[in-house]
Amino acid sequence: MTNEVKESFTSDAPPAPAALAAKVRTLAPSMTRSMQRVAEAVAGDPAGCAALTVTGLAELTGTSEATVVRTARLLGYPGYRDLRLALAGLAAQQQSGRAPAVTADIAVDDPVADVVAKLAYDEQQTLADTAAGLDTVQLGAAVTALATARRVDIYGVGASGLVAQDLAQKLLRIGLIAHAHSDPHLAVTNAVQLRSGDVAIAITHSGSTGDVIEPLRVAFDHGATTVAITGRPDGPVTQYADHVLTTSTARESELRPAAMSSRTSQLLVVDCLFTCVTQRTYETAAPALAASYEALAHRHSPRTR
Amino acid sequence: MTNEVKESFTSDAPPAPAALAAKVRTLAPSMTRSMQRVAEAVAGDPAGCAALTVTGLAELTGTSEATVVRTARLLGYPGYRDLRLALAGLAAQQQSGRAPAVTADIAVDDPVADVVAKLAYDEQQTLADTAAGLDTVQLGAAVTALATARRVDIYGVGASGLVAQDLAQKLLRIGLIAHAHSDPHLAVTNAVQLRSGDVAIAITHSGSTGDVIEPLRVAFDHGATTVAITGRPDGPVTQYADHVLTTSTARESELRPAAMSSRTSQLLVVDCLFTCVTQRTYETAAPALAASYEALAHRHSPRTR
DNA sequence: CACCCGCCCGAAAGTATCTTTCAGGTGTGA
DNA sequence: TCACACCTGAAAGATACTTTCGGGCGGGTG
């Protein structure tokens, strides 16, 4: 997928974009010795030269400022200043060009910067996968149930427990009665209270976490609308789920536990649920959101700057 | 060859590469009106601005040269000259890169599928911004502190509280003694126990959440190594932080609360911390991870009915 | 071989651009 | 209302870039 610019490099074109190395080679024969040294340095290390001032580059190449400027002119720029800008652009381009190392697995001896890049890339990938795999019909159905729910109970343990709490926090903000349960016993005890018109949501990556399935089953048996957010749409949990929202499952490794990407995926689903419910109940949700925002403002110290 | 005195006027921030748009958003709140105008112009049209001189950009934004230089400084560059170079690089990058893929804000009447796509895209963007803006030196320092920590306390309230818990859960899994505090009183009471060799981490998007700053201050005063994960690197919280990890700030709107993207950003930072610490303490972390994984396996019901 | 001519080359003067200083103005809190 | 802090731009000051100009090197010629 290369899209090349059609700047002719032979004629007196406006500032050249990235075909600089080629231009240097083309024009080299018509250059004097000193100018060739400058051109060579520029073509060899664009990034390094971009950091240098005229004087710096002159010293580096053992020439004078005048020669540097002359070279810049010959290459088609109005002066050194513009050559330098082009150089910076070129450097940035070939900098971003080499980044395929990202796809590799995270190694024990990866430098910090690589870890950051790889993790970010992975989570981006997870998001894309999740969005692509999310069934909007199921999502819409879940949203409808939530929008009219009398009460919402959310079950999740471990890492999924945090996602459950996140969803509960959000739903509370728009005026819904939502509660997240991490304690399996309490969850079941509460599930008994649910009835038709209520919503129960189970969040489990494996789809087979008994502590989460059990309360969902109880809620299901009591007539509540049940939703499962899971990475295993064929897992046991879906038996008791009216609507199933599938999260993506990324490859994992020792330094990249499954909990990481499953959490990312679950959160996206949760955000989608929340946003859609907010849309659906906008009349009541908007003021509630504004109010909660306002209430929080006072918890921040006024000294901002 | 060049002997330049290194003026470290703030602390971190070597010239930023391409995380400029993100940086502008992050620092916008701490900018004055005029500087915001300049920053906006720069972020909006990097290529155009790269072609302008100080005077030109000052005229374009209706400000003065001094303000332009001040803005460049705030963005982390030694002066306008360097900002301009970075701008040229950025322009070249997004020229060769893909289309800007502008995303409209989420509307009240967007269909479900659109909401999913927009949210996914937004969170991906947030991840990219965060990764680009993350100071790997600060991150490395924080990792070093964590890897040798006797004890780790993590403070966070509200949405950030969940992130704090996530980090605590993860660190516990690799054998560290970590605890997340959501209760400000208990947090302070515990912070008193910290001393040199311990690590305290405060997570707050606004950077000015008193409930989180206070325990960090106490920990700081008692000699613990302190880390702040915040979207406002100039906020009050950083006063008591030995290391600051900056999360990105995405634009927000009514249907896209700040809590959403800040959480995504914070989680990436947390994942980076965790992964790097795991690397650093691989000898002890790997068996611990394996053990916790093993322990959880029994909580799943492989036998489906 | 010596001389002349052209042209490359760098030092230094000249100019544009960037940076700093400083005083006026504006909004904010008491 | 006043005082204060802080933003803001004009102008001076510093730096980086460009131009000029004369020396010097090489090649061709007598």
GROMACS .gro file of N, CA and C in nm, chain B residues 159-279:
model
  363
  464ALA      N    1  -1.388   0.601   3.956
  464ALA     CA    2  -1.347   0.514   3.846
  464ALA      C    3  -1.200   0.474   3.862
  465SER      N    4  -1.118   0.567   3.908
  465SER     CA    5  -0.977   0.536   3.926
  465SER      C    6  -0.956   0.431   4.034
  466GLY      N    7  -1.054   0.419   4.124
  466GLY     CA    8  -1.045   0.319   4.228
  466GLY      C    9  -1.042   0.179   4.170
  467LEU      N   10  -1.117   0.159   4.065
  467LEU     CA   11  -1.119   0.028   4.001
  467LEU      C   12  -0.984  -0.002   3.936
  468VAL      N   13  -0.925   0.100   3.880
  468VAL     CA   14  -0.793   0.081   3.820
  468VAL      C   15  -0.692   0.047   3.929
  469ALA      N   16  -0.705   0.115   4.041
  469ALA     CA   17  -0.615   0.087   4.153
  469ALA      C   18  -0.629  -0.059   4.195
  470GLN      N   19  -0.753  -0.105   4.204
  470GLN     CA   20  -0.775  -0.244   4.243
  470GLN      C   21  -0.718  -0.340   4.139
  471ASP      N   22  -0.734  -0.304   4.013
  471ASP     CA   23  -0.681  -0.388   3.907
  471ASP      C   24  -0.530  -0.405   3.923
  472LEU      N   25  -0.462  -0.293   3.946
  472LEU     CA   26  -0.317  -0.299   3.963
  472LEU      C   27  -0.281  -0.383   4.086
  473ALA      N   28  -0.353  -0.361   4.193
  473ALA     CA   29  -0.325  -0.437   4.315
  473ALA      C   30  -0.342  -0.587   4.291
  474GLN      N   31  -0.451  -0.622   4.226
  474GLN     CA   32  -0.475  -0.763   4.193
  474GLN      C   33  -0.359  -0.821   4.116
  475LYS      N   34  -0.313  -0.745   4.018
  475LYS     CA   35  -0.206  -0.795   3.932
  475LYS      C   36  -0.077  -0.812   4.012
  476LEU      N   37  -0.043  -0.712   4.089
  476LEU     CA   38   0.083  -0.718   4.163
  476LEU      C   39   0.082  -0.831   4.265
  477LEU      N   40  -0.034  -0.851   4.324
  477LEU     CA   41  -0.046  -0.962   4.419
  477LEU      C   42  -0.013  -1.095   4.352
  478ARG      N   43  -0.054  -1.104   4.227
  478ARG     CA   44  -0.034  -1.229   4.154
  478ARG      C   45   0.111  -1.262   4.131
  479ILE      N   46   0.197  -1.162   4.131
  479ILE     CA   47   0.338  -1.192   4.110
  479ILE      C   48   0.415  -1.181   4.241
  480GLY      N   49   0.341  -1.191   4.349
  480GLY     CA   50   0.408  -1.205   4.477
  480GLY      C   51   0.439  -1.077   4.551
  481LEU      N   52   0.397  -0.963   4.497
  481LEU     CA   53   0.421  -0.838   4.569
  481LEU      C   54   0.314  -0.818   4.675
  482ILE      N   55   0.348  -0.741   4.774
  482ILE     CA   56   0.251  -0.709   4.876
  482ILE      C   57   0.188  -0.576   4.837
  483ALA      N   58   0.072  -0.583   4.776
  483ALA     CA   59   0.009  -0.463   4.724
  483ALA      C   60  -0.133  -0.451   4.777
  484HIS      N   61  -0.174  -0.328   4.799
  484HIS     CA   62  -0.308  -0.308   4.849
  484HIS      C   63  -0.367  -0.181   4.789
  485ALA      N   64  -0.492  -0.190   4.746
  485ALA     CA   65  -0.558  -0.073   4.689
  485ALA      C   66  -0.652  -0.013   4.793
  486HIS      N   67  -0.649   0.119   4.803
  486HIS     CA   68  -0.733   0.187   4.902
  486HIS      C   69  -0.832   0.280   4.833
  487SER      N   70  -0.958   0.263   4.866
  487SER     CA   71  -1.059   0.355   4.815
  487SER      C   72  -1.110   0.446   4.925
  488ASP      N   73  -1.092   0.401   5.045
  488ASP     CA   74  -1.135   0.479   5.160
  488ASP      C   75  -1.024   0.576   5.200
  489PRO      N   76  -1.049   0.706   5.185
  489PRO     CA   77  -0.945   0.805   5.210
  489PRO      C   78  -0.888   0.797   5.352
  490HIS      N   79  -0.974   0.773   5.447
  490HIS     CA   80  -0.927   0.768   5.585
  490HIS      C   81  -0.833   0.650   5.607
  491LEU      N   82  -0.880   0.535   5.563
  491LEU     CA   83  -0.796   0.418   5.578
  491LEU      C   84  -0.666   0.433   5.499
  492ALA      N   85  -0.677   0.497   5.385
  492ALA     CA   86  -0.559   0.516   5.301
  492ALA      C   87  -0.453   0.595   5.377
  493VAL      N   88  -0.496   0.703   5.440
  493VAL     CA   89  -0.401   0.786   5.515
  493VAL      C   90  -0.345   0.708   5.633
  494THR      N   91  -0.433   0.638   5.702
  494THR     CA   92  -0.388   0.559   5.817
  494THR      C   93  -0.282   0.459   5.775
  495ASN      N   94  -0.302   0.400   5.661
  495ASN     CA   95  -0.204   0.304   5.613
  495ASN      C   96  -0.078   0.371   5.561
  496ALA      N   97  -0.096   0.486   5.503
  496ALA     CA   98   0.019   0.557   5.445
  496ALA      C   99   0.122   0.589   5.551
  497VAL      N  100   0.076   0.610   5.671
  497VAL     CA  101   0.168   0.642   5.780
  497VAL      C  102   0.268   0.529   5.803
  498GLN      N  103   0.224   0.408   5.772
  498GLN     CA  104   0.310   0.292   5.795
  498GLN      C  105   0.423   0.283   5.693
  499LEU      N  106   0.410   0.351   5.581
  499LEU     CA  107   0.509   0.337   5.475
  499LEU      C  108   0.639   0.405   5.513
  500ARG      N  109   0.745   0.352   5.460
  500ARG     CA  110   0.876   0.416   5.480
  500ARG      C  111   0.962   0.390   5.358
  501SER      N  112   1.084   0.433   5.366
  501SER     CA  113   1.176   0.419   5.253
  501SER      C  114   1.181   0.274   5.206
  502GLY      N  115   1.174   0.255   5.075
  502GLY     CA  116   1.172   0.120   5.020
  502GLY      C  117   1.032   0.077   4.985
  503ASP      N  118   0.934   0.145   5.038
  503ASP     CA  119   0.796   0.117   5.002
  503ASP      C  120   0.756   0.206   4.885
  504VAL      N  121   0.646   0.168   4.822
  504VAL     CA  122   0.601   0.247   4.708
  504VAL      C  123   0.454   0.283   4.727
  505ALA      N  124   0.421   0.408   4.700
  505ALA     CA  125   0.282   0.453   4.703
  505ALA      C  126   0.245   0.504   4.565
  506ILE      N  127   0.129   0.464   4.516
  506ILE     CA  128   0.086   0.505   4.383
  506ILE      C  129  -0.049   0.573   4.393
  507ALA      N  130  -0.059   0.692   4.339
  507ALA     CA  131  -0.186   0.763   4.336
  507ALA      C  132  -0.238   0.766   4.194
  508ILE      N  133  -0.365   0.732   4.179
  508ILE     CA  134  -0.425   0.735   4.046
  508ILE      C  135  -0.538   0.834   4.046
  509THR      N  136  -0.526   0.938   3.969
  509THR     CA  137  -0.631   1.038   3.959
  509THR      C  138  -0.624   1.107   3.825
  510HIS      N  139  -0.734   1.105   3.754
  510HIS     CA  140  -0.735   1.168   3.622
  510HIS      C  141  -0.717   1.319   3.633
  511SER      N  142  -0.791   1.378   3.723
  511SER     CA  143  -0.788   1.523   3.735
  511SER      C  144  -0.657   1.573   3.795
  512GLY      N  145  -0.590   1.488   3.868
  512GLY     CA  146  -0.466   1.531   3.932
  512GLY      C  147  -0.490   1.618   4.054
  513SER      N  148  -0.615   1.637   4.088
  513SER     CA  149  -0.645   1.726   4.200
  513SER      C  150  -0.749   1.666   4.293
  514THR      N  151  -0.754   1.536   4.299
  514THR     CA  152  -0.847   1.470   4.389
  514THR      C  153  -0.786   1.463   4.529
  515GLY      N  154  -0.838   1.545   4.615
  515GLY     CA  155  -0.782   1.555   4.750
  515GLY      C  156  -0.774   1.422   4.821
  516ASP      N  157  -0.877   1.342   4.806
  516ASP     CA  158  -0.882   1.214   4.875
  516ASP      C  159  -0.767   1.122   4.837
  517VAL      N  160  -0.709   1.147   4.723
  517VAL     CA  161  -0.599   1.064   4.676
  517VAL      C  162  -0.465   1.132   4.702
  518ILE      N  163  -0.466   1.264   4.693
  518ILE     CA  164  -0.341   1.339   4.713
  518ILE      C  165  -0.293   1.328   4.857
  519GLU      N  166  -0.388   1.336   4.948
  519GLU     CA  167  -0.351   1.337   5.089
  519GLU      C  168  -0.271   1.212   5.130
  520PRO      N  169  -0.320   1.092   5.102
  520PRO     CA  170  -0.239   0.976   5.138
  520PRO      C  171  -0.105   0.973   5.067
  521LEU      N  172  -0.101   1.021   4.943
  521LEU     CA  173   0.027   1.022   4.872
  521LEU      C  174   0.125   1.117   4.942
  522ARG      N  175   0.073   1.229   4.987
  522ARG     CA  176   0.158   1.325   5.057
  522ARG      C  177   0.216   1.263   5.184
  523VAL      N  178   0.129   1.195   5.257
  523VAL     CA  179   0.174   1.130   5.380
  523VAL      C  180   0.283   1.028   5.348
  524ALA      N  181   0.259   0.947   5.247
  524ALA     CA  182   0.358   0.847   5.208
  524ALA      C  183   0.489   0.913   5.168
  525PHE      N  184   0.476   1.022   5.094
  525PHE     CA  185   0.592   1.098   5.049
  525PHE      C  186   0.672   1.149   5.168
  526ASP      N  187   0.600   1.206   5.263
  526ASP     CA  188   0.665   1.261   5.382
  526ASP      C  189   0.734   1.153   5.465
  527HIS      N  190   0.681   1.033   5.456
  527HIS     CA  191   0.741   0.925   5.535
  527HIS      C  192   0.854   0.855   5.460
  528GLY      N  193   0.888   0.907   5.344
  528GLY     CA  194   1.005   0.854   5.275
  528GLY      C  195   0.979   0.745   5.174
  529ALA      N  196   0.853   0.714   5.149
  529ALA     CA  197   0.823   0.614   5.048
  529ALA      C  198   0.848   0.671   4.909
  530THR      N  199   0.873   0.584   4.813
  530THR     CA  200   0.882   0.627   4.674
  530THR      C  201   0.739   0.644   4.623
  531THR      N  202   0.710   0.761   4.567
  531THR     CA  203   0.573   0.789   4.527
  531THR      C  204   0.561   0.802   4.376
  532VAL      N  205   0.449   0.751   4.325
  532VAL     CA  206   0.423   0.754   4.182
  532VAL      C  207   0.283   0.811   4.161
  533ALA      N  208   0.269   0.899   4.064
  533ALA     CA  209   0.137   0.953   4.030
  533ALA      C  210   0.101   0.911   3.889
  534ILE      N  211  -0.018   0.858   3.872
  534ILE     CA  212  -0.070   0.827   3.739
  534ILE      C  213  -0.183   0.925   3.716
  535THR      N  214  -0.160   1.023   3.634
  535THR     CA  215  -0.258   1.131   3.621
  535THR      C  216  -0.261   1.188   3.480
  536GLY      N  217  -0.372   1.248   3.447
  536GLY     CA  218  -0.385   1.312   3.318
  536GLY      C  219  -0.339   1.456   3.320
  537ARG      N  220  -0.308   1.503   3.440
  537ARG     CA  221  -0.263   1.642   3.453
  537ARG      C  222  -0.124   1.646   3.516
  538PRO      N  223  -0.023   1.638   3.432
  538PRO     CA  224   0.113   1.633   3.486
  538PRO      C  225   0.153   1.761   3.559
  539ASP      N  226   0.068   1.861   3.553
  539ASP     CA  227   0.099   1.984   3.625
  539ASP      C  228   0.007   2.001   3.745
  540GLY      N  229  -0.070   1.900   3.773
  540GLY     CA  230  -0.167   1.909   3.882
  540GLY      C  231  -0.102   1.900   4.018
  541PRO      N  232  -0.179   1.930   4.120
  541PRO     CA  233  -0.127   1.929   4.258
  541PRO      C  234  -0.067   1.794   4.298
  542VAL      N  235  -0.121   1.687   4.245
  542VAL     CA  236  -0.076   1.555   4.289
  542VAL      C  237   0.072   1.533   4.262
  543THR      N  238   0.122   1.596   4.158
  543THR     CA  239   0.261   1.571   4.120
  543THR      C  240   0.359   1.635   4.218
  544GLN      N  241   0.309   1.723   4.302
  544GLN     CA  242   0.396   1.782   4.404
  544GLN      C  243   0.462   1.675   4.489
  545TYR      N  244   0.386   1.571   4.516
  545TYR     CA  245   0.435   1.468   4.609
  545TYR      C  246   0.472   1.339   4.536
  546ALA      N  247   0.494   1.349   4.406
  546ALA     CA  248   0.524   1.229   4.328
  546ALA      C  249   0.669   1.230   4.282
  547ASP      N  250   0.741   1.124   4.314
  547ASP     CA  251   0.877   1.111   4.264
  547ASP      C  252   0.875   1.084   4.114
  548HIS      N  253   0.777   1.006   4.071
  548HIS     CA  254   0.766   0.973   3.929
  548HIS      C  255   0.623   1.000   3.883
  549VAL      N  256   0.611   1.063   3.768
  549VAL     CA  257   0.479   1.095   3.715
  549VAL      C  258   0.457   1.021   3.584
  550LEU      N  259   0.349   0.947   3.578
  550LEU     CA  260   0.312   0.879   3.455
  550LEU      C  261   0.187   0.947   3.400
  551THR      N  262   0.198   1.000   3.282
  551THR     CA  263   0.090   1.080   3.228
  551THR      C  264  -0.005   0.995   3.143
  552THR      N  265  -0.132   1.007   3.173
  552THR     CA  266  -0.232   0.942   3.091
  552THR      C  267  -0.288   1.045   2.995
  553SER      N  268  -0.342   0.996   2.886
  553SER     CA  269  -0.388   1.090   2.785
  553SER      C  270  -0.529   1.139   2.816
  554THR      N  271  -0.559   1.252   2.762
  554THR     CA  272  -0.690   1.311   2.782
  554THR      C  273  -0.758   1.323   2.648
  555ALA      N  274  -0.865   1.250   2.631
  555ALA     CA  275  -0.937   1.258   2.505
  555ALA      C  276  -1.046   1.364   2.518
  556ARG      N  277  -1.088   1.409   2.405
  556ARG     CA  278  -1.199   1.504   2.409
  556ARG      C  279  -1.321   1.430   2.463
  557GLU      N  280  -1.401   1.501   2.535
  557GLU     CA  281  -1.518   1.434   2.590
  557GLU      C  282  -1.645   1.507   2.544
  558SER      N  283  -1.754   1.444   2.571
  558SER     CA  284  -1.881   1.505   2.538
  558SER      C  285  -1.986   1.442   2.627
  559GLU      N  286  -2.108   1.481   2.603
  559GLU     CA  287  -2.212   1.434   2.693
  559GLU      C  288  -2.225   1.282   2.692
  560LEU      N  289  -2.216   1.224   2.572
  560LEU     CA  290  -2.233   1.080   2.562
  560LEU      C  291  -2.100   1.006   2.572
  561ARG      N  292  -1.996   1.083   2.600
  561ARG     CA  293  -1.864   1.022   2.607
  561ARG      C  294  -1.791   1.083   2.725
  562PRO      N  295  -1.825   1.040   2.844
  562PRO     CA  296  -1.768   1.103   2.963
  562PRO      C  297  -1.617   1.083   2.967
  563ALA      N  298  -1.550   1.174   3.032
  563ALA     CA  299  -1.405   1.166   3.042
  563ALA      C  300  -1.362   1.038   3.111
  564ALA      N  301  -1.444   0.991   3.202
  564ALA     CA  302  -1.408   0.873   3.279
  564ALA      C  303  -1.379   0.754   3.188
  565MET      N  304  -1.443   0.752   3.073
  565MET     CA  305  -1.429   0.638   2.985
  565MET      C  306  -1.288   0.629   2.928
  566SER      N  307  -1.243   0.734   2.865
  566SER     CA  308  -1.112   0.726   2.802
  566SER      C  309  -1.001   0.735   2.906
  567SER      N  310  -1.025   0.805   3.013
  567SER     CA  311  -0.921   0.813   3.114
  567SER      C  312  -0.898   0.676   3.174
  568ARG      N  313  -1.004   0.602   3.191
  568ARG     CA  314  -0.990   0.467   3.246
  568ARG      C  315  -0.910   0.379   3.150
  569THR      N  316  -0.943   0.387   3.022
  569THR     CA  317  -0.868   0.310   2.923
  569THR      C  318  -0.719   0.344   2.930
  570SER      N  319  -0.693   0.473   2.938
  570SER     CA  320  -0.556   0.519   2.942
  570SER      C  321  -0.485   0.471   3.068
  571GLN      N  322  -0.553   0.486   3.180
  571GLN     CA  323  -0.494   0.444   3.306
  571GLN      C  324  -0.464   0.294   3.305
  572LEU      N  325  -0.554   0.218   3.249
  572LEU     CA  326  -0.534   0.073   3.248
  572LEU      C  327  -0.413   0.034   3.164
  573LEU      N  328  -0.392   0.105   3.056
  573LEU     CA  329  -0.274   0.074   2.976
  573LEU      C  330  -0.148   0.100   3.056
  574VAL      N  331  -0.146   0.211   3.125
  574VAL     CA  332  -0.030   0.244   3.208
  574VAL      C  333  -0.009   0.136   3.314
  575VAL      N  334  -0.118   0.097   3.374
  575VAL     CA  335  -0.111  -0.006   3.477
  575VAL      C  336  -0.059  -0.138   3.418
  576ASP      N  337  -0.106  -0.172   3.301
  576ASP     CA  338  -0.059  -0.294   3.237
  576ASP      C  339   0.090  -0.286   3.208
  577CYS      N  340   0.134  -0.167   3.165
  577CYS     CA  341   0.276  -0.149   3.136
  577CYS      C  342   0.357  -0.168   3.264
  578LEU      N  343   0.310  -0.106   3.370
  578LEU     CA  344   0.379  -0.120   3.499
  578LEU      C  345   0.390  -0.268   3.534
  579PHE      N  346   0.277  -0.333   3.530
  579PHE     CA  347   0.273  -0.473   3.569
  579PHE      C  348   0.366  -0.559   3.484
  580THR      N  349   0.355  -0.543   3.353
  580THR     CA  350   0.435  -0.627   3.265
  580THR      C  351   0.584  -0.604   3.286
  581CYS      N  352   0.621  -0.478   3.300
  581CYS     CA  353   0.763  -0.449   3.319
  581CYS      C  354   0.813  -0.502   3.453
  582VAL      N  355   0.732  -0.490   3.554
  582VAL     CA  356   0.773  -0.543   3.684
  582VAL      C  357   0.787  -0.694   3.675
  583THR      N  358   0.696  -0.757   3.604
  583THR     CA  359   0.705  -0.902   3.587
  583THR      C  360   0.836  -0.940   3.518
  584GLN      N  361   0.869  -0.866   3.415
  584GLN     CA  362   0.997  -0.888   3.348
  584GLN      C  363   1.112  -0.881   3.446
   0.00000   0.00000   0.00000
